[in-house]
PDB file of C-alpha atoms in Angstrom:
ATOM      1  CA  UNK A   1      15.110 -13.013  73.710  1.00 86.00           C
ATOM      2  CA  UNK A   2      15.001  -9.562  71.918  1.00 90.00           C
ATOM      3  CA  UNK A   3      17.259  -6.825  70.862  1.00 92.00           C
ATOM      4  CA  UNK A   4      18.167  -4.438  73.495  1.00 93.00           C
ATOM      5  CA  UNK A   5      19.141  -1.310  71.966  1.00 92.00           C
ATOM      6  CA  UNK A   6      19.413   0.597  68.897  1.00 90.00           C
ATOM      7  CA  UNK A   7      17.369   0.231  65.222  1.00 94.00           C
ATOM      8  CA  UNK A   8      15.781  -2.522  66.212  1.00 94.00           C
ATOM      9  CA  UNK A   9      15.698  -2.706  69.847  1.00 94.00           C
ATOM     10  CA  UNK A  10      12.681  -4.807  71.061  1.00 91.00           C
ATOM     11  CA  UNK A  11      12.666  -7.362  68.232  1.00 93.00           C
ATOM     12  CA  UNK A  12      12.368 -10.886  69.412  1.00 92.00           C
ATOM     13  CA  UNK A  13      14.585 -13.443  67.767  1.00 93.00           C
ATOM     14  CA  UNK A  14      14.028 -16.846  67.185  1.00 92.00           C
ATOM     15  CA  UNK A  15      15.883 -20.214  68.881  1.00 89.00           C
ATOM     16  CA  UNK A  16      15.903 -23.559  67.745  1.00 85.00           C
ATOM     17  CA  UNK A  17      14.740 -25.537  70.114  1.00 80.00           C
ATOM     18  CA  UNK A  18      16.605 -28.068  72.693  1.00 66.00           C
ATOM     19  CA  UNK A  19      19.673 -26.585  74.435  1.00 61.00           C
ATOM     20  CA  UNK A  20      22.183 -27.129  71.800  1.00 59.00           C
ATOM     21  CA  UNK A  21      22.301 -23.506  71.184  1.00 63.00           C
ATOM     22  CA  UNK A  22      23.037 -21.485  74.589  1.00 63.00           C
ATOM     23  CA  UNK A  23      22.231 -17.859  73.218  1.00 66.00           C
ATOM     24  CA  UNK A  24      23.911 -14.976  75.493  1.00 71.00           C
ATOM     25  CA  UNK A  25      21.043 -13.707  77.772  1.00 76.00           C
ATOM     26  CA  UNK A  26      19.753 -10.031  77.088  1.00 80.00           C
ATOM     27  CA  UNK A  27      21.007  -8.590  80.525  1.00 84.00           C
ATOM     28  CA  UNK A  28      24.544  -9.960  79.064  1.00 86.00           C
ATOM     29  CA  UNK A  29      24.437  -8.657  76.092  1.00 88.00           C
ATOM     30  CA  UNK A  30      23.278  -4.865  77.754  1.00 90.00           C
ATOM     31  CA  UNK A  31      26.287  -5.274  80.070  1.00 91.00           C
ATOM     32  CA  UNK A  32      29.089  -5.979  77.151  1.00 93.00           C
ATOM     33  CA  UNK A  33      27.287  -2.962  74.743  1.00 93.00           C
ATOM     34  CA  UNK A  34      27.524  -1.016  77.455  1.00 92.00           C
ATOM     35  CA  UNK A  35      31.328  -1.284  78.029  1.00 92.00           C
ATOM     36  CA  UNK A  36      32.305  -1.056  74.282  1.00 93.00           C
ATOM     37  CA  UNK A  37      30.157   2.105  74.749  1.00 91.00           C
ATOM     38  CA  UNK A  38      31.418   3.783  77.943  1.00 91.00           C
ATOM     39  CA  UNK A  39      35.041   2.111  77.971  1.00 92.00           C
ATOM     40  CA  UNK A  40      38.003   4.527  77.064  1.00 90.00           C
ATOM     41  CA  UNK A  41      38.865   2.447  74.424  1.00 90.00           C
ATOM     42  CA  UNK A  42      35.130   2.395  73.301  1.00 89.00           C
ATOM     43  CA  UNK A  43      32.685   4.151  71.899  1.00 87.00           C
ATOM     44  CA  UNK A  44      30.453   5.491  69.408  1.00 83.00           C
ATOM     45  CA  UNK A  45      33.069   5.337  66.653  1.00 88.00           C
ATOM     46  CA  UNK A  46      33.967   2.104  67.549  1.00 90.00           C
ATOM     47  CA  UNK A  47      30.357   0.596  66.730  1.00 90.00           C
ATOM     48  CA  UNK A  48      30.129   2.955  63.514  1.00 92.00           C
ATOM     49  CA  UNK A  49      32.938   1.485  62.091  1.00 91.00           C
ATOM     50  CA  UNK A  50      32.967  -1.659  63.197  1.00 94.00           C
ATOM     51  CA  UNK A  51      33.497  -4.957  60.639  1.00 96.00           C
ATOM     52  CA  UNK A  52      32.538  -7.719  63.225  1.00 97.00           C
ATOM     53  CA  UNK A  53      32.390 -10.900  63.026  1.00 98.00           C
ATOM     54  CA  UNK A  54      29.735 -13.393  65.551  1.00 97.00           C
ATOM     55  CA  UNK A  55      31.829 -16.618  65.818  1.00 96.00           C
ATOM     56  CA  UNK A  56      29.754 -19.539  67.175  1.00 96.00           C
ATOM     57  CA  UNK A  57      26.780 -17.715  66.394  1.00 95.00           C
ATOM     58  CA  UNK A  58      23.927 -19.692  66.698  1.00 93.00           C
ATOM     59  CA  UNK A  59      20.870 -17.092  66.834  1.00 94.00           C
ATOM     60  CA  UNK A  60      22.802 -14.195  66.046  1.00 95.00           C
ATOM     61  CA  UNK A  61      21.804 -12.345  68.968  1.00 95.00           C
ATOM     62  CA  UNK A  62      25.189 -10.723  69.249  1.00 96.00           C
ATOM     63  CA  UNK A  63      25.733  -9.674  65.810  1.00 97.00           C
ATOM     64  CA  UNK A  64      22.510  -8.509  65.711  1.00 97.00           C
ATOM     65  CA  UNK A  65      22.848  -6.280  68.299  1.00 96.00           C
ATOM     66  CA  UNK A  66      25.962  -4.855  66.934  1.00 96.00           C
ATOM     67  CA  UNK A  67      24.172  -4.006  63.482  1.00 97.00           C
ATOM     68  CA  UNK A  68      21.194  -2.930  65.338  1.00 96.00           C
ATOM     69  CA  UNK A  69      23.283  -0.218  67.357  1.00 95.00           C
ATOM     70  CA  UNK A  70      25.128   0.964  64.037  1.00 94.00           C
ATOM     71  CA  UNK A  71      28.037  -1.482  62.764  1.00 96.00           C
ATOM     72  CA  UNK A  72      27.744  -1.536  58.795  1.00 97.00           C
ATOM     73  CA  UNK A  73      28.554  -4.885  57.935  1.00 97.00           C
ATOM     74  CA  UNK A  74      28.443  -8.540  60.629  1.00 98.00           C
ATOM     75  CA  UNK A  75      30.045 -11.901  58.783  1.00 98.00           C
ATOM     76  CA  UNK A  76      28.327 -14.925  61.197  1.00 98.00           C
ATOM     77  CA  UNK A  77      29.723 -18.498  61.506  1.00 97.00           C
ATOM     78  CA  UNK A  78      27.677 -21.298  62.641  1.00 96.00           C
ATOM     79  CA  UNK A  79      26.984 -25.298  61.826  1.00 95.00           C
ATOM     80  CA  UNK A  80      24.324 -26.066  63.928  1.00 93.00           C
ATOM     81  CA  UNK A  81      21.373 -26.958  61.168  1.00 94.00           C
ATOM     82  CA  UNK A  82      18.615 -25.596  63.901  1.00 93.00           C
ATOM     83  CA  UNK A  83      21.056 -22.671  64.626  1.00 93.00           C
ATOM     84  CA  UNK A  84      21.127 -21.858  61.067  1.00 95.00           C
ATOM     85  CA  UNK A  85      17.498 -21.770  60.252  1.00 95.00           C
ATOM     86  CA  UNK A  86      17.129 -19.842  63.265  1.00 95.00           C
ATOM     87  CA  UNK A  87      19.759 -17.102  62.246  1.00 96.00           C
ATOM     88  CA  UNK A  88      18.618 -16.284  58.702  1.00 97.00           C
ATOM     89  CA  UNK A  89      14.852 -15.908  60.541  1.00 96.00           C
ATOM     90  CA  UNK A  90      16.767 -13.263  62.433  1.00 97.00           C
ATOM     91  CA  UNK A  91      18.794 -11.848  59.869  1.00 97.00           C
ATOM     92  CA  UNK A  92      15.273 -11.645  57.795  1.00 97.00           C
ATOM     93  CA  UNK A  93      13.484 -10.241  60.061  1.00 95.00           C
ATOM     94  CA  UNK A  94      15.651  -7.658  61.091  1.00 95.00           C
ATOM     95  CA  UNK A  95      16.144  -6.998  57.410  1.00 95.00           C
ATOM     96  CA  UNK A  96      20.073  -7.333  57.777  1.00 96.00           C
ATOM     97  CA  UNK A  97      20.366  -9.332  54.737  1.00 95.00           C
ATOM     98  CA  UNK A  98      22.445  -6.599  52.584  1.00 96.00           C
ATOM     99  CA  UNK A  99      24.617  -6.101  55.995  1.00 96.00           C
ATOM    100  CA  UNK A 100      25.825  -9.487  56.523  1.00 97.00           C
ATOM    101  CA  UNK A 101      27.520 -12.600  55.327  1.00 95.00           C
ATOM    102  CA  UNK A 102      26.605 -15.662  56.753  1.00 96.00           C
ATOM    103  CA  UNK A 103      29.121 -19.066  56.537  1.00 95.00           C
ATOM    104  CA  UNK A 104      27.896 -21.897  57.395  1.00 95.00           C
ATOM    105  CA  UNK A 105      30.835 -23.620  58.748  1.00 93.00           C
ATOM    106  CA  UNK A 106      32.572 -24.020  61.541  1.00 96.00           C
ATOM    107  CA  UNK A 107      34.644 -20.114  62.679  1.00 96.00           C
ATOM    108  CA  UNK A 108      37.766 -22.996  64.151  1.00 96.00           C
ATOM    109  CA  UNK A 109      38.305 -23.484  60.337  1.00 96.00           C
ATOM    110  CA  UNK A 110      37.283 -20.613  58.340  1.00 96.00           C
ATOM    111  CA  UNK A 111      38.179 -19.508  54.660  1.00 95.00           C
ATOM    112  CA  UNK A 112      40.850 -16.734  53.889  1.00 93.00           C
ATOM    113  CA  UNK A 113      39.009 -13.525  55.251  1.00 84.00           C
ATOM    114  CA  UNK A 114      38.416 -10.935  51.754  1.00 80.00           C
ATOM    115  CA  UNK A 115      38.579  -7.954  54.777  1.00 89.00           C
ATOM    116  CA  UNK A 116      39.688  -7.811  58.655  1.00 96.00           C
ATOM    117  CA  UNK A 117      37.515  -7.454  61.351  1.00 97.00           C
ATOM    118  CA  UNK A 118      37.846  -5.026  63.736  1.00 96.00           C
ATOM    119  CA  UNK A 119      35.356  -6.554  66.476  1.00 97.00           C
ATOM    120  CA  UNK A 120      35.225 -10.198  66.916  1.00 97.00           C
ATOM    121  CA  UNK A 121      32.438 -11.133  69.102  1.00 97.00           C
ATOM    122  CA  UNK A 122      32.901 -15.531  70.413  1.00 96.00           C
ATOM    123  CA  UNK A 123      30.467 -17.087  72.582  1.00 93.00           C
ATOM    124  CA  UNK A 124      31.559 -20.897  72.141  1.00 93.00           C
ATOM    125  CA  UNK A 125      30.308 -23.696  73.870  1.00 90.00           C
ATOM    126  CA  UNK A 126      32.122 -23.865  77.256  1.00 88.00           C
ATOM    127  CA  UNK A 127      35.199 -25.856  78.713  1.00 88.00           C
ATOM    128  CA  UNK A 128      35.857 -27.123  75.613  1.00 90.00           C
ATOM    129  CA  UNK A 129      38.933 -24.636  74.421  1.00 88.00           C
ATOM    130  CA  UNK A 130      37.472 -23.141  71.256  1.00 92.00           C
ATOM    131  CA  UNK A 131      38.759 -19.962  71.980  1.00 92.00           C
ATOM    132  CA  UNK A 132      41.835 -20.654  71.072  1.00 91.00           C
ATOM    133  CA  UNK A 133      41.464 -22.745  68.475  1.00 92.00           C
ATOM    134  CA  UNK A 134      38.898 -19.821  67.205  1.00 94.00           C
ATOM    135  CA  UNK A 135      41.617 -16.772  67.354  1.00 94.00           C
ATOM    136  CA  UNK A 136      44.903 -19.112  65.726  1.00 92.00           C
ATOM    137  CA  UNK A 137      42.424 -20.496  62.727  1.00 94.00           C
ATOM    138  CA  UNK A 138      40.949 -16.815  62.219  1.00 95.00           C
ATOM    139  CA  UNK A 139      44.852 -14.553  62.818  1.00 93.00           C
ATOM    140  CA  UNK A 140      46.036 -17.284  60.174  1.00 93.00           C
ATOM    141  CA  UNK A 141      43.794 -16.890  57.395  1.00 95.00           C
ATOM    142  CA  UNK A 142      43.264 -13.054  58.230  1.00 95.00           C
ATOM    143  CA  UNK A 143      39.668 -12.233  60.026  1.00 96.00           C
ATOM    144  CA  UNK A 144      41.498 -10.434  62.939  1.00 95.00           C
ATOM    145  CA  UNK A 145      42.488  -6.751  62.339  1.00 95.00           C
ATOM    146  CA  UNK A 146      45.752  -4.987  63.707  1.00 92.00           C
ATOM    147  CA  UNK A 147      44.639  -3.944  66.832  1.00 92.00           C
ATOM    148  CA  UNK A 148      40.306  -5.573  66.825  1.00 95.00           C
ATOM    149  CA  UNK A 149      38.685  -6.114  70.244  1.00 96.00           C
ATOM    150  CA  UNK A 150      37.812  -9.144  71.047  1.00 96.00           C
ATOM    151  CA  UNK A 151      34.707 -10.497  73.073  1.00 96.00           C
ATOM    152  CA  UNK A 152      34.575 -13.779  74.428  1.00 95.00           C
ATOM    153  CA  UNK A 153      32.051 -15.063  76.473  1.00 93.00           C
ATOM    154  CA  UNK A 154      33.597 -18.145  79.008  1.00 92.00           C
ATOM    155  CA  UNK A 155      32.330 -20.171  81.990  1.00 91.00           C
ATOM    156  CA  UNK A 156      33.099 -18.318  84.867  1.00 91.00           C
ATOM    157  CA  UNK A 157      35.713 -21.173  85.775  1.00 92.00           C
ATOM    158  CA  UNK A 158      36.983 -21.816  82.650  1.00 90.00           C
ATOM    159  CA  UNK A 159      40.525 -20.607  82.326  1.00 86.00           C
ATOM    160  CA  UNK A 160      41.161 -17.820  79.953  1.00 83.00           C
ATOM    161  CA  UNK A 161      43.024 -17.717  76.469  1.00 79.00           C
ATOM    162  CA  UNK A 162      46.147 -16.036  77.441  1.00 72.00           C
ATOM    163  CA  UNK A 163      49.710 -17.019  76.301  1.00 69.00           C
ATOM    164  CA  UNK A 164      49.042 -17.113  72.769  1.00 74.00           C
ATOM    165  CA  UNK A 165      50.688 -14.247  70.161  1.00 80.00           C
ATOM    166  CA  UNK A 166      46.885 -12.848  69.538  1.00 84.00           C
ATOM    167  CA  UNK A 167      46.300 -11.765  73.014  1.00 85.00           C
ATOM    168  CA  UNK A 168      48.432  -9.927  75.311  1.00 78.00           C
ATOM    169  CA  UNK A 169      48.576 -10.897  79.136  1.00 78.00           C
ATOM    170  CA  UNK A 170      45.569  -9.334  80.618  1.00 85.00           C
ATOM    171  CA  UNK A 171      42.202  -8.755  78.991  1.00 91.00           C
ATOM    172  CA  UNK A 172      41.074  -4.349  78.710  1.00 92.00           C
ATOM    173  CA  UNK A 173      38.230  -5.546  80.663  1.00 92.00           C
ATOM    174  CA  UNK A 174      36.623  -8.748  82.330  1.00 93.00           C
ATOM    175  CA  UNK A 175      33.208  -9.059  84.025  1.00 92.00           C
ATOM    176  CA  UNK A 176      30.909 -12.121  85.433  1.00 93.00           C
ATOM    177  CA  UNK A 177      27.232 -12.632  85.334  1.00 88.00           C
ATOM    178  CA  UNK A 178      25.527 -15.497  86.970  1.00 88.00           C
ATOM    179  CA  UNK A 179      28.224 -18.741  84.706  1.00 86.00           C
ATOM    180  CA  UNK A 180      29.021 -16.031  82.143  1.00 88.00           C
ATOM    181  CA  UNK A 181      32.571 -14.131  82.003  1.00 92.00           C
ATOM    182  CA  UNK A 182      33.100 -11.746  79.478  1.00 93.00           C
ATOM    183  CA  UNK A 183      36.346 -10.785  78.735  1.00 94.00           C
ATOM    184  CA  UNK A 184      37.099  -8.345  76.482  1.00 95.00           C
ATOM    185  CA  UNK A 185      40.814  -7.917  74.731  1.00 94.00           C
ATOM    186  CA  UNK A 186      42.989  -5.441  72.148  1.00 93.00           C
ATOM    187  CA  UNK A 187      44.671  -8.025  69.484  1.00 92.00           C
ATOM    188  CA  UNK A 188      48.280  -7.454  68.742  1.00 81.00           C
ATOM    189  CA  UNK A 189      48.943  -4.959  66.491  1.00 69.00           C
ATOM    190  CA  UNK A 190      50.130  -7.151  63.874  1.00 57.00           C
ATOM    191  CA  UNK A 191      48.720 -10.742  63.416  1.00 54.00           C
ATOM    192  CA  UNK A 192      50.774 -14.138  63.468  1.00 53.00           C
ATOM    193  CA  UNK A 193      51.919 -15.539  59.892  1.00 54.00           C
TER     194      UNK A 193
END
């Protein structure tokens, strides 16, 4: 697993071993950078100014990627031990350390944010409904920014989060690779008290 693009494209990154962290696959990752890139509602400015934050983050690999193609600043959640170790290895040896925050908790009960984020990248574990549980924990303690796109990454035949006052009806965009669905949304333009 390596970067794709950007300052450090080509960089391997570590995984703990076992299969308790399902990292997104580099073809994946291409495919979702390339829509925030090319989509109308994408961009270069979007990734320039960019405050994300990597929910379920295990290795980092998305995060990373984002910082690597010109976000300033990534905030990462994780609680995996193995996950953890793994993700400061990557944050090290990317030399991302002054770019980041990393909580090690878990993103479905995070502290009050200190700033919104205007990209919020989720890869949870599937069929388990942590989307949701992700986006009400993080709108109510104020992570999600008027208006942030946000990734998540579902089983292909896992329903998606809609009907909730984060999300509107219909994702901006929505694509499958091999299990993988990546769906990719506009919040509400204001957030849920």
């Amino acid at each position: 697993m390596r970067i794709v693009a950007g300052q450090w494209r080509g960089r391997a990154l570590a995984a703990p071993p076992g299969r308790t962290t399902r990292p997104t696959a580099d073809r994946v990752r291409q495919a979702l950078f390339d829509m925030l890139l090319h989509a109308p509602w994408g961009g270069h400015g979007l990734m320039e100014e960019a405050r994300v934050l990597d929910g379920f983050a295990g290795t980092g690999a998305l995060g990373l990627e984002a910082l690597s193609r010109g976000a300033p600043h990534c905030t990462f959640f994780e609680t995996d031990r193995a996950a953890l170790a793994a993700l400061r290895a990557n944050i090290a040896a990317c030399g991302a350390r002054d770019r980041t925050t990393l909580r090690a908790g878990d993103v479905t009960r995070p502290p009050a944010a200190g700033q919104p984020c205007s990209l919020l990248l989720l890869d949870p574990p599937y069929g388990q409904g942590l989307p949701e549980r992700a986006l009400a924990a993080l709108a109510r303690t104020g992570w999600i920014a008027p208006n942030a796109l946000i990734v998540i990454e579902t089983a292909v035949d896992e329903p998606l989060p809609t009907g909730n006052p984060i999300l509107p009806d219909a994702p901006l965009a929505e694509r499958h690779h091999g299990a993988a669905r990546l769906s990719i949304w506009r919040a509400a333009g204001t957030m849920p008290e």
